[in-house]
XYZ file of C-alpha atoms in Angstrom:
736
model
C -29.230 -15.853 -37.276
C -29.997 -14.338 -40.768
C -33.156 -15.268 -42.363
C -33.141 -17.832 -45.292
C -35.161 -19.516 -48.035
C -36.509 -22.674 -46.691
C -37.763 -24.329 -49.760
C -34.429 -25.379 -50.934
C -34.200 -29.156 -50.887
C -30.663 -31.659 -51.871
C -33.104 -33.132 -54.756
C -33.528 -30.149 -56.734
C -31.016 -28.283 -56.228
C -27.580 -30.295 -55.762
C -25.885 -32.193 -58.730
C -27.884 -35.894 -59.369
C -24.358 -38.151 -59.042
C -23.915 -36.109 -55.369
C -24.656 -38.311 -53.153
C -22.076 -39.547 -51.858
C -20.835 -35.756 -50.686
C -24.191 -35.746 -49.038
C -24.345 -39.333 -47.114
C -20.710 -38.397 -46.101
C -21.780 -35.117 -44.425
C -25.103 -36.699 -43.105
C -22.602 -38.922 -41.511
C -20.266 -36.567 -39.796
C -23.335 -34.490 -38.809
C -24.724 -38.428 -36.909
C -21.005 -38.847 -35.972
C -21.351 -35.222 -33.957
C -23.709 -36.501 -32.054
C -21.274 -38.853 -29.625
C -18.832 -35.849 -29.410
C -22.271 -33.342 -27.448
C -23.380 -36.775 -25.642
C -19.560 -36.988 -24.564
C -19.483 -33.202 -23.687
C -22.464 -33.870 -21.130
C -21.416 -37.192 -19.477
C -18.095 -34.962 -18.909
C -19.871 -32.074 -17.372
C -21.850 -34.204 -15.721
C -18.363 -35.734 -14.183
C -17.458 -31.741 -13.287
C -20.757 -30.777 -11.105
C -20.383 -34.603 -9.607
C -16.761 -33.702 -8.056
C -17.582 -30.229 -7.572
C -20.785 -31.130 -5.566
C -18.359 -33.109 -3.603
C -15.789 -31.177 -3.325
C -18.401 -28.343 -1.509
C -20.101 -30.930 0.438
C -16.582 -31.422 1.809
C -16.221 -27.643 2.260
C -19.261 -27.281 4.298
C -18.385 -29.958 6.562
C -14.907 -28.985 7.054
C -15.524 -25.447 8.366
C -18.474 -26.893 10.105
C -16.861 -28.514 12.185
C -14.033 -25.736 12.756
C -17.434 -23.610 13.486
C -18.243 -26.045 16.370
C -14.753 -25.986 18.080
C -14.641 -22.000 17.958
C -18.538 -21.464 18.608
C -18.504 -20.272 22.526
C -14.926 -18.546 21.435
C -16.225 -16.102 19.226
C -19.588 -15.604 20.659
C -18.619 -14.918 24.226
C -15.297 -15.177 24.592
C -12.735 -17.267 26.483
C -13.437 -16.664 29.783
C -17.589 -15.479 29.805
C -19.225 -15.036 33.457
C -22.489 -16.701 32.072
C -22.302 -19.709 29.823
C -24.133 -19.161 26.407
C -25.378 -23.025 26.113
C -26.466 -23.536 22.700
C -27.153 -19.789 21.772
C -24.550 -18.697 18.653
C -23.640 -15.134 18.017
C -25.805 -13.118 15.219
C -22.516 -13.854 13.011
C -22.249 -17.534 13.636
C -26.379 -18.086 12.900
C -25.121 -16.002 9.797
C -22.498 -18.030 9.601
C -24.120 -21.014 9.714
C -26.828 -20.386 6.839
C -23.881 -19.445 4.427
C -23.286 -22.950 5.122
C -25.885 -24.886 4.735
C -27.023 -22.624 1.579
C -23.316 -24.410 0.461
C -24.966 -28.017 0.947
C -28.210 -26.923 -0.235
C -26.176 -25.481 -3.761
C -23.851 -28.956 -3.451
C -27.151 -31.536 -3.385
C -28.590 -28.943 -6.969
C -25.066 -29.788 -8.529
C -24.894 -33.227 -7.668
C -28.789 -32.810 -8.954
C -27.983 -31.307 -11.655
C -25.148 -34.004 -12.979
C -27.835 -37.110 -13.239
C -29.834 -34.997 -14.973
C -27.138 -34.452 -17.720
C -26.959 -38.141 -18.038
C -30.133 -39.354 -17.984
C -32.246 -36.642 -20.281
C -29.635 -35.482 -22.338
C -26.399 -37.727 -22.918
C -28.144 -41.312 -23.009
C -31.015 -40.036 -25.232
C -27.927 -38.145 -27.613
C -26.918 -41.823 -27.717
C -29.995 -43.675 -28.507
C -30.733 -40.900 -31.007
C -27.131 -41.374 -32.592
C -27.954 -45.208 -33.379
C -31.076 -44.765 -34.795
C -29.737 -42.467 -36.907
C -26.984 -44.659 -38.049
C -29.282 -47.222 -39.304
C -31.715 -44.600 -41.101
C -28.434 -43.386 -43.279
C -27.373 -46.965 -43.568
C -30.626 -47.998 -44.921
C -29.713 -44.937 -48.089
C -26.843 -45.917 -48.440
C -28.324 -49.531 -49.558
C -31.314 -48.269 -51.224
C -29.336 -45.333 -53.134
C -26.779 -49.079 -53.958
C -30.132 -50.747 -55.311
C -31.041 -47.734 -57.791
C -27.960 -48.100 -58.990
C -28.045 -52.327 -59.859
C -31.567 -51.790 -61.489
C -29.722 -48.673 -63.592
C -27.286 -50.984 -65.016
C -29.546 -54.112 -65.192
C -31.339 -52.100 -67.722
C -28.209 -51.083 -69.558
C -27.203 -54.374 -69.571
C -30.128 -55.439 -71.069
C -30.215 -52.863 -73.384
C -26.706 -54.190 -74.796
C -28.043 -57.925 -74.700
C -31.256 -56.645 -77.258
C -29.007 -54.980 -79.527
C -26.423 -57.799 -79.685
C -29.454 -59.944 -80.811
C -30.387 -56.824 -82.844
C -26.902 -57.400 -84.955
C -26.813 -60.972 -85.112
C -30.328 -61.139 -86.404
C -28.730 -58.382 -89.925
C -25.998 -60.267 -90.029
C -27.740 -63.913 -90.586
C -30.375 -61.613 -92.566
C -27.234 -61.043 -94.721
C -26.017 -64.586 -94.209
C -29.271 -65.646 -96.000
C -29.175 -63.426 -99.024
C -26.161 -64.228 -99.992
C -26.885 -68.087 -99.355
C -30.049 -67.077 -101.527
C -28.023 -66.018 -104.437
C -26.183 -68.776 -104.317
C -28.600 -71.161 -104.766
C -30.306 -72.329 -107.520
C -33.580 -74.211 -109.417
C -35.334 -76.294 -106.590
C -33.275 -74.734 -103.221
C -33.088 -71.133 -104.369
C -37.141 -71.271 -103.827
C -35.693 -72.387 -100.534
C -33.855 -70.280 -99.930
C -35.828 -67.483 -100.560
C -38.335 -68.590 -98.030
C -35.280 -68.896 -95.105
C -34.221 -65.399 -96.263
C -37.783 -63.962 -96.300
C -39.023 -65.366 -92.789
C -35.345 -64.657 -91.321
C -36.498 -60.664 -92.591
C -39.370 -60.916 -90.497
C -37.223 -62.110 -87.463
C -34.816 -59.599 -87.956
C -38.088 -56.761 -87.839
C -39.381 -58.218 -84.578
C -36.463 -58.333 -82.602
C -35.866 -55.215 -84.479
C -38.692 -53.668 -82.534
C -37.666 -55.482 -79.175
C -34.325 -52.737 -79.675
C -36.261 -49.959 -80.278
C -38.458 -50.357 -77.184
C -35.626 -51.609 -75.172
C -33.858 -48.669 -75.969
C -36.790 -46.314 -75.374
C -37.667 -48.627 -71.764
C -34.227 -47.629 -70.849
C -34.228 -43.991 -71.398
C -37.245 -43.663 -69.921
C -35.938 -46.266 -66.619
C -32.894 -43.689 -66.236
C -34.768 -40.578 -66.356
C -36.354 -42.307 -63.583
C -33.286 -42.872 -61.762
C -31.723 -39.481 -62.460
C -35.048 -37.275 -61.824
C -37.138 -38.945 -59.848
C -35.719 -41.808 -57.335
C -32.441 -40.339 -56.491
C -33.816 -36.591 -55.889
C -36.203 -38.326 -53.556
C -33.060 -40.522 -51.695
C -31.340 -36.824 -51.469
C -34.366 -35.085 -50.419
C -34.657 -38.087 -47.841
C -31.154 -37.489 -46.535
C -31.588 -33.899 -46.163
C -34.704 -34.964 -44.109
C -32.482 -37.050 -42.123
C -30.230 -34.621 -41.097
C -32.635 -31.966 -40.412
C -34.411 -34.205 -37.967
C -30.652 -34.067 -36.380
C -30.661 -30.619 -35.854
C -34.296 -30.677 -34.847
C -33.507 -33.585 -31.931
C -30.010 -31.308 -31.116
C -31.982 -28.135 -30.656
C -34.354 -29.735 -28.546
C -31.713 -31.629 -26.059
C -30.124 -28.006 -26.149
C -32.870 -26.335 -25.304
C -33.666 -29.152 -22.221
C -29.940 -28.616 -20.839
C -30.448 -24.867 -20.843
C -34.088 -25.481 -19.007
C -32.417 -28.430 -16.617
C -29.348 -25.590 -15.699
C -31.897 -22.623 -15.499
C -34.303 -24.513 -13.305
C -30.298 -25.574 -11.794
C -29.872 -21.967 -10.927
C -33.091 -21.085 -10.010
C -33.257 -22.866 -7.137
C -29.437 -21.570 -6.009
C -30.591 -18.282 -6.538
C -34.024 -19.061 -4.187
C -31.191 -20.202 -1.032
C -29.028 -17.636 -2.321
C -31.609 -14.801 -1.446
C -32.559 -16.565 1.633
C -28.745 -15.426 2.589
C -28.942 -12.152 1.254
C -32.187 -11.958 3.836
C -30.523 -13.320 6.832
C -26.997 -11.143 6.106
C -29.574 -7.719 6.233
C -30.554 -9.389 9.908
C -26.970 -9.829 11.283
C -26.855 -6.053 12.919
C -23.171 -5.241 13.758
C -24.147 -4.798 17.512
C -25.782 -7.737 17.682
C -22.482 -10.110 18.211
C -21.485 -7.222 20.683
C -24.402 -7.236 22.718
C -24.344 -10.809 23.009
C -20.794 -10.419 24.151
C -21.713 -8.381 26.918
C -23.985 -10.032 28.465
C -22.567 -13.271 29.126
C -18.726 -11.063 30.222
C -20.442 -8.413 33.080
C -18.378 -8.616 35.860
C -18.229 -6.976 38.880
C -15.835 -4.561 38.699
C -13.890 -1.610 41.573
C -11.731 1.254 40.531
C -8.464 1.363 42.203
C -8.019 3.646 44.639
C -6.090 7.791 44.305
C -2.737 7.755 44.509
C -1.903 9.585 47.566
C 1.396 10.961 49.178
C 4.090 8.156 50.745
C 6.002 10.172 52.679
C 9.935 8.049 52.495
C 10.974 6.073 54.750
C 14.587 7.763 55.067
C 12.460 11.593 56.387
C 8.825 12.078 58.109
C 7.396 14.198 55.739
C 3.691 15.369 55.233
C 1.772 15.763 51.746
C 1.510 19.593 51.793
C 3.217 21.529 49.581
C 6.690 23.447 50.239
C 5.792 27.228 49.616
C 9.090 28.578 50.731
C 10.582 31.740 48.135
C 12.975 28.977 46.570
C 9.716 26.678 46.259
C 7.764 29.573 44.767
C 10.234 30.028 42.010
C 10.083 26.770 40.850
C 6.434 26.568 41.409
C 5.932 29.959 39.435
C 7.729 28.894 36.100
C 5.783 25.161 36.293
C 2.496 27.480 36.300
C 3.962 30.030 33.574
C 4.636 26.463 31.479
C 0.981 25.192 31.902
C -0.384 28.558 31.306
C 1.570 29.212 28.278
C 0.530 25.553 26.901
C -3.077 25.085 28.032
C -4.703 27.781 25.790
C -2.758 25.486 22.625
C -3.817 21.682 23.906
C -7.448 23.210 24.559
C -7.988 24.179 21.067
C -5.964 21.123 19.753
C -8.138 18.595 21.646
C -11.896 20.397 20.785
C -10.397 20.141 16.838
C -8.818 16.587 17.620
C -12.632 15.918 19.226
C -14.413 17.218 15.738
C -12.113 15.594 13.993
C -13.379 12.336 15.640
C -16.958 13.377 15.239
C -16.593 13.306 11.714
C -15.073 10.481 11.110
C -18.233 8.550 13.169
C -20.657 10.368 10.995
C -19.002 9.268 8.233
C -18.618 5.341 9.053
C -22.611 5.781 10.313
C -23.430 7.037 6.375
C -21.384 3.597 5.446
C -23.284 1.717 7.732
C -26.558 3.097 6.405
C -24.998 3.165 2.986
C -24.611 6.096 1.723
C -21.050 5.910 1.638
C -18.691 3.623 0.011
C -15.440 3.983 1.888
C -13.605 1.326 3.106
C -14.898 0.702 6.442
C -11.654 -0.883 7.747
C -9.427 2.627 7.302
C -12.105 4.659 8.596
C -12.176 2.969 11.886
C -8.023 2.474 11.303
C -8.228 6.563 10.731
C -10.650 7.200 13.967
C -8.077 5.083 16.192
C -4.870 6.825 15.062
C -7.159 10.396 15.557
C -8.082 8.872 19.471
C -4.020 8.255 19.849
C -3.798 11.937 19.055
C -6.328 13.153 21.037
C -5.582 10.809 24.004
C -2.076 12.256 24.208
C -2.791 15.846 23.773
C -5.754 15.478 26.542
C -3.778 13.717 28.943
C -0.909 17.072 28.155
C -4.408 18.904 28.601
C -5.116 17.320 32.025
C -1.888 17.653 33.285
C -1.805 21.190 32.633
C -4.929 21.562 34.309
C -4.324 19.810 37.184
C -0.619 21.678 37.823
C -2.456 24.442 37.453
C -5.091 23.630 40.051
C -2.637 21.715 42.206
C 0.005 25.248 42.669
C -3.189 28.495 42.302
C -4.794 26.241 45.039
C -1.196 26.281 47.419
C -0.055 29.428 46.736
C -2.554 31.794 44.181
C -1.725 32.631 41.394
C 2.393 33.557 41.349
C 2.686 34.430 37.567
C 1.183 38.084 38.149
C 3.695 40.795 38.367
C 6.676 39.214 36.603
C 8.341 38.580 33.800
C 9.811 35.624 32.407
C 12.765 34.689 30.398
C 12.020 34.108 26.671
C 14.012 31.142 26.704
C 14.868 29.382 23.405
C 16.995 26.190 23.039
C 20.881 26.813 22.546
C 24.118 24.760 21.541
C 26.744 26.919 22.740
C 29.942 27.305 20.584
C 32.142 29.076 22.835
C 32.847 27.918 27.302
C 29.535 29.010 28.492
C 28.416 28.875 32.612
C 24.942 28.634 34.015
C 24.062 32.023 34.841
C 22.351 30.194 38.155
C 24.537 27.852 39.363
C 27.639 29.007 38.119
C 28.860 25.360 36.567
C 29.643 24.933 32.373
C 26.976 23.697 29.616
C 28.640 20.702 28.338
C 27.255 19.064 25.373
C 27.319 19.453 21.532
C 23.350 19.100 20.924
C 20.871 21.532 22.746
C 22.191 21.755 26.484
C 21.098 24.712 27.639
C 18.910 28.099 26.746
C 19.738 31.014 25.678
C 17.166 34.198 27.257
C 16.555 36.422 23.775
C 15.795 39.307 25.356
C 18.229 39.281 28.275
C 20.549 37.047 27.487
C 20.691 34.602 30.673
C 21.981 31.155 29.959
C 21.551 28.758 32.100
C 21.231 24.596 32.016
C 18.507 22.719 31.134
C 17.826 21.575 34.736
C 18.007 24.764 36.157
C 15.710 26.430 33.799
C 12.346 25.915 36.030
C 14.461 27.616 38.738
C 15.551 30.641 37.496
C 13.352 33.358 39.376
C 10.797 35.766 36.357
C 13.108 38.833 36.945
C 13.965 39.230 33.109
C 15.231 42.827 32.669
C 13.513 43.045 28.648
C 15.348 43.472 25.647
C 18.741 44.755 26.042
C 21.206 46.259 23.550
C 24.488 44.317 23.319
C 26.470 45.786 25.231
C 23.751 45.414 27.654
C 23.370 41.877 28.086
C 27.267 41.956 28.324
C 27.343 43.860 31.581
C 24.624 42.364 32.848
C 26.216 38.935 32.520
C 29.406 40.002 33.965
C 27.528 40.687 37.316
C 25.050 37.530 36.902
C 28.957 35.076 36.284
C 30.080 37.411 39.470
C 26.779 36.901 41.401
C 27.124 32.957 41.129
C 30.823 32.693 41.453
C 30.153 34.404 45.242
C 27.528 32.604 45.770
C 29.650 28.991 44.787
C 32.502 31.145 47.452
C 29.860 30.839 49.997
C 28.648 27.667 49.768
C 32.373 26.525 50.170
C 35.639 27.497 48.594
C 37.286 30.628 47.638
C 36.617 33.214 44.456
C 40.241 32.551 43.555
C 40.105 28.993 43.337
C 36.610 29.130 41.515
C 38.264 31.368 38.675
C 41.538 28.496 38.473
C 38.689 26.179 37.789
C 37.338 27.479 34.365
C 39.422 28.259 31.491
C 40.233 32.049 30.828
C 37.286 33.003 27.582
C 40.165 34.444 25.182
C 39.862 33.859 21.681
C 42.551 31.600 21.342
C 40.738 28.887 24.029
C 37.716 28.585 21.247
C 36.367 26.648 19.262
C 33.590 26.861 16.011
C 31.115 23.478 16.686
C 32.529 22.075 19.484
C 31.731 22.267 23.568
C 34.787 24.322 23.839
C 35.070 22.124 27.814
C 37.202 19.984 25.727
C 39.921 22.421 25.110
C 41.919 22.740 27.918
C 42.580 19.240 27.170
C 42.690 19.143 23.502
C 47.049 20.395 22.634
C 47.655 17.924 25.294
C 46.147 15.251 23.387
C 48.251 16.809 20.425
C 51.023 17.929 21.800
C 51.993 14.630 22.527
C 54.754 15.129 24.989
C 54.485 12.237 27.641
C 51.980 11.750 29.893
C 51.786 13.544 34.210
C 50.521 12.691 37.259
C 47.454 13.923 38.450
C 49.571 15.411 41.586
C 51.480 17.879 38.328
C 48.229 19.132 37.287
C 47.538 22.663 37.451
C 45.020 24.995 38.996
C 44.518 25.684 35.864
C 43.665 22.816 33.777
C 41.484 20.873 36.538
C 37.898 20.895 36.003
C 35.066 20.155 38.109
C 33.380 17.094 37.876
C 29.864 17.981 39.043
C 28.792 21.132 40.671
C 25.923 21.254 42.601
C 22.459 21.669 41.261
C 21.244 25.532 42.161
C 22.439 26.839 46.238
C 23.115 24.371 48.595
C 22.551 25.079 52.109
C 25.488 27.398 53.504
C 25.965 24.802 56.456
C 26.995 21.918 54.286
C 31.209 21.534 54.108
C 31.603 21.103 49.806
C 33.643 18.018 49.093
C 37.117 18.333 47.820
C 36.456 18.505 44.138
C 38.662 15.522 42.033
C 40.936 16.731 39.068
C 40.040 14.918 35.752
C 41.931 14.799 32.800
C 39.283 15.207 29.605
C 40.181 13.090 25.827
C 40.803 16.137 23.531
C 38.276 16.341 20.599
C 39.236 15.511 16.883
C 41.895 18.138 15.940
C 39.868 18.664 12.686
C 37.561 21.059 15.218
C 40.135 22.982 17.040
C 41.239 25.740 15.826
C 44.125 27.677 17.618
C 44.167 26.329 21.661
C 46.710 28.058 23.354
C 46.576 31.291 24.340
C 50.673 31.303 25.410
C 51.694 30.866 22.015
C 49.957 33.992 21.358
C 51.558 35.703 24.232
C 55.141 34.531 22.391
C 54.506 36.313 19.600
C 54.065 33.169 18.037
C 51.606 34.249 14.887
C 49.296 31.305 13.492
C 48.846 32.658 10.036
C 49.053 29.535 7.920
C 46.690 27.022 7.517
C 45.499 24.211 5.092
C 41.910 22.304 4.479
C 41.099 19.928 5.227
C 37.792 19.129 3.143
C 37.261 20.692 0.204
C 34.494 23.420 -0.271
C 32.388 25.015 -2.625
C 31.587 28.564 -2.449
C 28.331 29.416 -2.351
C 27.459 33.166 -1.765
C 29.423 36.130 -2.335
C 32.604 36.821 -0.210
C 33.271 32.959 -0.247
C 36.518 31.223 -2.091
C 36.492 28.002 -3.397
C 39.405 25.382 -1.903
C 40.829 21.579 -2.575
C 42.122 19.440 0.197
C 45.074 20.458 1.116
C 45.255 23.474 -0.161
C 47.524 25.788 1.942
C 46.361 28.845 3.147
C 47.559 32.131 4.501
C 44.688 33.421 7.671
C 43.960 36.945 7.378
C 41.005 37.604 9.686
C 41.195 34.961 12.741
C 37.236 33.331 13.470
C 35.368 35.890 15.581
C 32.849 32.554 16.608
C 30.844 32.940 13.339
C 32.348 29.883 12.430
C 33.815 31.550 9.212
C 37.578 32.509 8.593
C 38.821 34.640 6.209
C 41.730 33.193 3.969
C 44.097 33.729 0.792
C 45.160 31.678 -1.611
C 47.479 32.917 -4.117
C 46.345 36.236 -5.425
C 42.747 35.051 -4.253
C 41.096 35.456 -1.311
C 37.891 34.825 0.598
C 36.016 33.372 3.563
C 36.133 29.127 4.153
C 34.166 27.501 7.243
C 36.362 27.249 10.105
C 35.406 23.675 10.495
C 37.016 22.835 7.369
C 40.558 24.908 8.132
C 43.231 23.220 9.432
C 45.275 25.923 11.324
C 49.186 24.851 11.038
C 50.397 24.125 14.932
C 52.757 25.906 16.263
C 56.822 24.914 16.375
C 56.774 25.185 20.278
C 55.168 23.350 22.447
C 53.106 24.662 25.253
C 55.076 23.551 28.353
C 52.650 25.264 30.655
C 49.569 22.625 30.378
C 49.675 19.058 31.140
C 48.996 16.482 28.769
C 45.908 14.244 28.632
C 46.253 10.193 29.933
C 44.186 9.193 27.367
C 42.210 10.397 24.466
C 39.897 7.899 22.220
C 38.930 11.421 19.660
C 39.753 11.486 16.130
C 42.219 13.751 16.846
C 44.948 11.243 18.769
C 44.109 8.490 15.696
C 47.108 9.269 13.446
C 46.325 10.109 9.658
C 42.446 9.871 9.939
C 40.823 12.397 7.167
C 36.404 12.711 6.613
C 35.623 13.343 3.352
C 33.067 15.015 4.222
C 32.630 18.043 5.567
C 30.809 18.595 8.512
C 27.277 20.980 8.748
C 28.350 24.953 8.115
C 27.340 27.838 10.276
C 25.232 30.564 8.768
C 27.844 33.321 7.013
C 28.446 36.769 8.928
C 25.645 38.966 8.730
C 23.437 37.158 6.435
C 19.646 37.598 7.866
C 16.997 34.502 6.117
C 13.363 36.092 6.311
C 10.909 33.844 8.056
C 7.101 33.229 7.234
C 4.159 32.059 8.303
C 1.127 30.950 7.249
C -2.265 31.316 8.920
C -4.254 28.087 10.172
C -7.546 28.910 10.899
C -9.970 32.346 10.662
C -8.539 34.765 13.488
C -10.283 38.506 14.325
C -8.418 40.598 16.195
C -9.171 41.122 19.836
C -7.215 44.428 19.820
C -5.406 47.494 17.798
C -2.063 45.177 18.571
C -3.252 42.408 16.997
C -3.929 41.239 12.926
C -6.988 39.760 11.274
C -6.165 36.430 9.543
C -8.137 34.361 6.785
C -7.322 30.395 6.624
C -3.731 30.670 4.106
C -2.793 34.147 4.847
C 1.347 35.082 4.574
C 3.273 37.715 7.041
C 6.478 38.097 7.255
C 7.626 35.922 10.797
C 9.486 38.048 13.230
C 9.655 36.582 16.820
C 7.477 32.853 17.087
C 6.187 32.299 20.850
C 7.729 33.527 23.434
C 6.167 31.556 25.534
C 3.110 33.529 26.004
C 0.897 31.511 23.671
C 1.400 34.998 20.638
C 3.781 35.676 18.060
C 4.881 38.685 16.656
C 4.308 39.055 12.464
C 4.450 41.658 10.069
C 2.616 42.793 7.031
C 2.556 45.837 4.464
C 5.290 47.060 7.289
C 3.597 46.904 10.434
C 4.400 44.679 12.802
C 1.452 42.850 15.502
C 0.816 39.797 16.922
C -1.549 36.715 16.058
C -1.784 33.720 17.840
C 0.868 30.922 18.091
C -1.097 28.332 17.546
C -3.397 29.911 14.771
C -0.208 29.900 12.154
C 2.389 27.809 10.740
C 5.958 28.212 9.544
C 6.249 28.373 5.670
C 8.815 27.868 3.223
C-alpha cells in the first residue's frame, strides 16, 4: 500500500459543518461489520458441510474397501487365506482415507473457530461502536442547542436594549412637554431612564462578546473535537477489523498446517508402496502345484494303421525338400526380426525403469501398451521362427539336407487372365484372385495346392520361345499322366477349351468362356445329354498323380454360368471361321486418356476395332478421324448376327451378363499399357557390409533401383551406377 501522512485529522481538515457527512460515513463503516461477520458465519456453514461430505465420502469408501479387500489383495481363489493382512496398495489407500477423515475434523474445528473467534466478536464490536457513534450524535445535538441558546439570549438582550432606547426617547419627549413643578420631576425620570439604558447597553455589549466567544469555541474547538472523536471511532473499527482478519488468517493457516502435516505423512506412506509389493503378496497367497501338459504324440488313424516314421519315398522327398527350402529362406529373416523385436522390448523396459526411478516423465501406462504390442509381434514372429527351425530339424534328421544340388522354381503369385492349366496335375487354374503360381524364370505354372509338390528342377531363366516350348512339353507330360491314370488323351484334350484368341478374356478366369456365349445367345435350354465333349468341364481333378491301380471314376459334365457380358470379348471361334468380322464395338464406360497413344471416349460411343486385344488388356480402336488405345474391359464388341449353334446354352446364370440392361457406371481396374516399364526403387533399412564382390555395401536410407525382389533365397538384385549386384532382401524395403 502507498504510504500516507498520518497527521491529518477531521477537525483541522474538514469544514466545521460536516458532522452529518462524517456521521453517515462512520455509520456505514459500522454497519459493514455486520456483512463481515455474516461472511464468517456463511463460511463456517460451508466448512461444516464440507467436513460432513468428507466424512461421508471416507465412510463410503471404507465400506467399499472392506468388501473388496481380500479380492484386491490375493485374488478370488487364493490358496492361502490372508486373514487381516492387506496388500501394500490397500494399506496406502487406508492411510489416504484416514487422512481424509483427519482433514474433515480440521475443517469442522475451523468452522467452530470462525464463529467463536471471528463472527461473535465482530457482532459485539459492531454493537458497541454503534452505541458510541450515537453518543457522538447526541453530543453534537447538545452543542447545537447551546449555540442556538446563546444566539437566543443575545437576541433577548438586544430587544431589551432597543426597548430601553425607546423608553429614553419617550421620557425625553415627556420632559419637553412638562411645565414648572412637573418638569423637574420629568427631568429626573429622564435622567434615570438614560442611566438604565446605559446599563442595558452594556449588558448587550457584554452578551455580544460572550456569544461571539461561544461561537468561536463551537466551530473551532467543540465541533473539531467531536469530528476527531468520530475519526478515532472509525479508526478503532479498522484496527479491530485488522485484528479479526489477522486472527482469521492465523486460524486458517493453522488448519492448513495441520492438514499439510497429514498430507506429508500420506506422501511418505505412498513412497513406501513399491509397485512390486502387491505382486509379491498375490504370488505368495496363490502358490499351487502345476504340471505341464504332456507333449503331443502321433496317433494312428482308426481306419489305417500306421507308425510315427516320416515317409521318405521320392514323392515325399520332393514335398519335404520344398518345405525345407521354404523354411530355410524364411528362417534368416525371422531370426533378424526376432532379434530386433527383442532389442526393442529391452529398450522399452529400460525406459520403464527410468520412469519408475523418476528419470523419465513419459506415461508408464502407454509404455506398457507399447511393450505389449511389441511382445505380440515378437511372439508371432518367434512362433514362425520356432516352426521353421523345428521343420528344418525334423526334415534333416529324417532325410538329410535334400536342398543341396537342386534348383527351386522362382514362384510368384499370379492371376491368370487366359485359360491356364497346372503343369503338374494338368487341371485348370480357376479364380479371379491369385489362385496359382508362375515361375519367373522358366514359366512353370501350378495351383497353390501343387506348389509344394513340384520338384526342384528349374532350368533357370529362359527366353520367351524356350518357355513356350517347355510349356508344351510339360502340358503333354501332364496329359500323358492323366491318360495313364484313366481316360484317353483325346478325351482329356476335349475337356479343355481351345486356347485360341477368340476364347480368351481380359480380366476374368476364362474357364467361364465356354458357357458365356451360351448365356448370351438365348437359344433355349438343352439337357446334359446334349452337351458335346467340347463343352464339358471336369468337376474336379485329382491332386497330383493317383496310383494307376485305382480306376478313374466317370466325370460329370457341369454347365457354368457366364461371367458379366461387359468382361467378355470375342468368345466363339466358330464365328471367325465363318468369316464374320467383329470390327465394331461400343464403349460401356467412359474413359479418359492418361498416357501417350490412348484416346478419350464417352460412354456409348461407337468405335471400329483396328487391333484386337492381344492379351495385354488393351484394344486399338478408331472413332471418327481419331484412333488410339482403350482398356478392353471398357469396350463391348458387337455381337455376331448369326448365333452359334454348335455349343449348348447354359441352364442357369446369375451373372451380370444375364441380367438385362444393367450398366456399371464405374469402369474396372485398367491393366498396364503395353510396353510400359515402371522402375521400382528400394531403400536400405540397415547398414550392410558386402561379403563378396557380388554384393553391395549399404548405409541406412541409401536408395537403389530394384531389379528382382526376394526370389526365395533371401537375396534381392538391385542396380546402382549401372552395376547390378545382390543385397539381403530383409535389409531393404520398396521405396516410391
